[in-house]
XYZ file of C-alpha atoms in Angstrom:
269
model
C 65.692 147.320 64.617
C 66.592 143.746 63.939
C 68.716 143.047 60.876
C 68.035 139.715 59.318
C 71.101 137.566 58.842
C 71.293 136.246 55.297
C 71.034 132.529 55.044
C 74.078 130.699 53.825
C 73.504 127.979 51.304
C 75.764 125.398 49.811
C 76.608 126.155 46.168
C 76.790 122.998 44.165
C 79.984 122.186 42.284
C 78.404 121.213 38.967
C 81.750 120.421 37.347
C 82.344 117.841 40.044
C 79.287 115.832 39.091
C 79.762 112.314 37.795
C 79.511 111.729 34.058
C 78.014 108.509 32.719
C 79.175 108.647 29.076
C 82.500 107.027 29.981
C 84.483 109.191 27.558
C 87.743 110.668 28.846
C 88.899 114.021 27.430
C 92.521 114.324 26.333
C 92.801 118.083 26.840
C 90.457 120.538 28.501
C 91.342 123.993 29.774
C 91.885 127.567 28.633
C 93.467 129.154 25.545
C 94.867 132.556 24.574
C 95.485 133.945 28.043
C 98.032 136.786 28.101
C 100.256 137.235 31.124
C 103.495 139.134 31.956
C 106.572 136.918 32.268
C 110.300 137.193 32.887
C 112.625 135.189 30.678
C 116.309 134.781 31.521
C 118.718 135.043 28.605
C 122.237 133.765 27.996
C 123.806 137.151 28.751
C 122.700 136.877 32.369
C 119.900 139.393 32.067
C 116.112 139.076 32.089
C 113.616 140.044 29.436
C 110.230 141.302 30.604
C 107.663 140.344 28.005
C 104.073 139.219 27.497
C 103.329 135.555 26.876
C 100.274 133.851 25.438
C 99.282 130.745 27.412
C 97.356 127.585 26.579
C 96.774 125.423 29.653
C 95.116 121.994 29.673
C 94.642 118.885 31.755
C 93.349 115.425 30.905
C 89.878 114.770 32.306
C 88.929 111.240 33.413
C 85.749 109.740 31.984
C 83.879 109.938 35.291
C 84.138 113.738 35.766
C 81.743 116.136 34.071
C 84.167 119.061 33.855
C 87.316 120.712 35.121
C 87.657 123.901 37.177
C 88.560 126.571 34.631
C 89.204 129.286 37.226
C 92.031 127.281 38.743
C 94.129 127.680 35.593
C 93.979 131.462 35.932
C 94.685 131.199 39.657
C 97.965 129.427 38.865
C 99.047 132.275 36.575
C 98.099 134.971 39.081
C 99.893 133.122 41.844
C 103.051 133.458 39.780
C 102.382 137.127 38.985
C 105.411 138.419 37.062
C 107.489 135.517 38.360
C 107.147 133.026 35.540
C 110.509 132.229 33.996
C 111.996 129.457 31.900
C 113.467 127.906 35.041
C 110.173 127.898 36.940
C 108.073 126.727 33.988
C 108.321 123.025 34.853
C 107.411 123.642 38.485
C 104.364 125.679 37.479
C 103.276 122.838 35.202
C 103.513 120.306 38.039
C 101.649 122.664 40.383
C 98.844 123.134 37.873
C 98.445 119.396 37.364
C 98.309 118.775 41.101
C 95.958 121.718 41.784
C 93.445 120.384 39.261
C 93.668 116.799 40.585
C 94.812 115.590 37.167
C 97.295 112.943 36.119
C 98.262 114.762 32.914
C 98.816 118.506 32.435
C 99.979 120.550 29.442
C 101.108 124.190 29.122
C 102.196 126.165 26.053
C 103.805 129.559 26.598
C 104.441 131.641 23.456
C 106.305 134.951 23.580
C 108.569 137.321 21.597
C 112.262 136.912 22.423
C 115.022 139.404 21.568
C 118.739 138.970 20.910
C 121.263 141.797 20.473
C 123.296 141.089 17.337
C 126.352 142.749 15.807
C 126.596 143.328 12.071
C 129.383 141.164 10.572
C 131.681 143.987 9.322
C 130.722 147.308 10.927
C 129.851 145.756 14.275
C 126.789 147.977 14.624
C 124.367 146.494 17.150
C 120.657 145.922 16.669
C 117.948 143.852 18.267
C 116.559 140.835 16.422
C 113.189 139.456 17.484
C 112.271 135.783 17.410
C 109.125 133.882 18.296
C 109.757 131.448 21.142
C 107.565 128.823 22.796
C 107.950 126.704 25.912
C 105.889 123.520 25.844
C 105.564 121.265 28.859
C 103.697 118.086 29.688
C 103.474 116.521 33.116
C 102.199 112.959 32.877
C 101.928 110.485 35.743
C 104.725 112.124 37.725
C 107.100 112.756 34.803
C 107.722 116.141 33.179
C 108.906 116.690 29.608
C 109.905 120.126 28.298
C 110.118 121.361 24.705
C 111.747 124.523 23.375
C 110.579 126.030 20.087
C 112.011 128.948 18.121
C 111.057 130.493 14.775
C 114.103 132.075 13.149
C 114.207 134.279 10.046
C 117.157 133.640 7.718
C 118.280 133.879 4.082
C 118.247 130.966 1.640
C 119.900 131.102 -1.804
C 118.846 128.589 -4.486
C 121.650 126.220 -5.632
C 119.845 125.490 -8.904
C 119.477 129.168 -9.756
C 123.175 129.752 -9.052
C 124.212 126.778 -11.201
C 122.194 127.688 -14.305
C 122.492 131.488 -14.262
C 125.325 133.387 -15.927
C 125.201 135.936 -13.107
C 123.275 136.214 -9.861
C 120.916 133.765 -8.189
C 117.516 134.165 -6.638
C 117.257 134.116 -2.864
C 114.479 134.452 -0.360
C 113.784 134.936 3.308
C 113.222 131.685 5.161
C 111.518 130.792 8.406
C 113.360 128.025 10.216
C 111.399 126.391 13.038
C 113.185 124.200 15.582
C 111.203 122.288 18.206
C 113.355 120.292 20.614
C 112.571 118.096 23.615
C 115.404 118.707 26.047
C 116.668 116.559 28.892
C 118.445 119.421 30.661
C 118.790 123.188 30.491
C 119.388 124.678 27.057
C 119.325 128.368 26.187
C 116.892 129.577 23.557
C 119.868 131.386 21.994
C 121.586 128.043 21.433
C 118.745 126.846 19.208
C 118.691 130.214 17.447
C 122.431 129.939 16.771
C 122.014 126.477 15.258
C 119.225 127.670 12.954
C 121.155 130.727 11.760
C 124.391 128.831 11.217
C 122.723 126.292 8.925
C 121.007 128.853 6.674
C 122.649 130.346 3.607
C 123.091 133.462 5.755
C 121.563 134.964 8.882
C 119.669 138.250 8.866
C 120.209 141.394 10.938
C 118.223 144.381 12.132
C 120.741 146.967 10.858
C 123.317 146.601 8.071
C 125.753 149.173 6.724
C 126.922 148.963 3.094
C 129.955 146.831 3.953
C 127.697 144.492 5.942
C 125.212 144.215 3.084
C 128.030 143.239 0.715
C 129.202 140.614 3.206
C 125.824 138.943 3.753
C 124.971 138.985 0.036
C 128.240 137.264 -0.851
C 127.963 134.929 2.131
C 124.589 133.667 0.895
C 125.911 133.332 -2.685
C 128.829 131.208 -1.458
C 126.525 129.042 0.670
C 123.492 128.051 -1.468
C 120.966 125.686 0.104
C 117.638 124.124 -0.802
C 115.043 123.687 1.963
C 116.067 120.012 1.902
C 119.680 120.961 2.620
C 118.732 123.193 5.526
C 116.564 120.649 7.378
C 119.136 117.885 6.840
C 121.975 120.058 8.139
C 119.846 121.046 11.123
C 119.046 117.394 11.818
C 122.752 116.527 11.806
C 123.425 119.272 14.347
C 120.614 118.161 16.655
C 121.570 114.492 16.312
C 124.948 115.472 17.760
C 123.443 117.475 20.646
C 122.983 115.113 23.654
C 120.614 117.468 25.496
C 118.112 117.209 22.629
C 116.215 113.920 22.907
C 113.657 114.535 20.153
C 113.122 117.252 17.577
C 111.189 118.604 14.627
C 112.992 120.851 12.147
C 111.067 122.808 9.511
C 112.058 125.274 6.820
C 109.725 127.424 4.746
C 111.182 129.538 1.940
C 109.015 132.442 0.840
C 110.008 132.185 -2.807
C 111.017 135.332 -4.692
C 110.279 133.985 -8.218
C 107.242 131.789 -7.449
C 103.829 132.447 -5.966
C 104.255 129.635 -3.454
C 106.571 128.610 -0.627
C 109.037 125.728 -0.563
C 108.823 123.591 2.593
C 110.636 120.667 4.241
C 110.384 118.887 7.620
C 112.320 116.215 9.529
C 111.200 114.615 12.802
C 113.219 112.367 15.077
C 112.935 110.808 18.538
C 116.291 109.523 19.747
C 114.777 107.666 22.675
C 112.703 105.472 20.360
C 115.754 104.350 18.413
């Protein structure tokens, strides 16, 4: 019996067709891809976590589309080996693999820090939301670190006008920094917590609760105070070349949030 050999045919690369509309696309790629990653921390250990990825390239006007599967191939090639240190290299590899001049990756993940309560010393884990943002453009790579930090804010006005007590609220402090060299995520977290009325903890004993309550009362700050104090700190940090600082207070006596933001790019003068 003779077995017929299947005919091989050339499969057209439709995405590689020319496009005549002459409209370049700033970002095209994939969003919301989850992948295991390893993140080194300041203690010398590694955290195994799950990151959410957005991956894009710029598409010239003369190409119809990009090759979406190649983005996923890059992630699988780095199976469980993506770290903060290798993030920039992966970004460059992606840009080259997709024959692009500009590439962009966002990697968002939960990050944990072991903290000690201020009086009892009891340890507990605090979770933060961290993001690595990278752009590789015409041979140059820029990296951004972003952290969202929960903290306490106590209202200076309430303290000044009240005979006793003052209203306070939980705040979310968001720092986004373009760095010129290595900087630990914990360093940005420290800056955010130090410029709040008081930091927060996973576990507090009674003596700790007394301490943090009085600490906040002795250190009242508006959202305006927090972002300005953060900006001063980052202005004095040479590794940070540009930044955005944001504070949102989830008000305890209003049905709205208070919000403030400062942006700066040191390299633009």
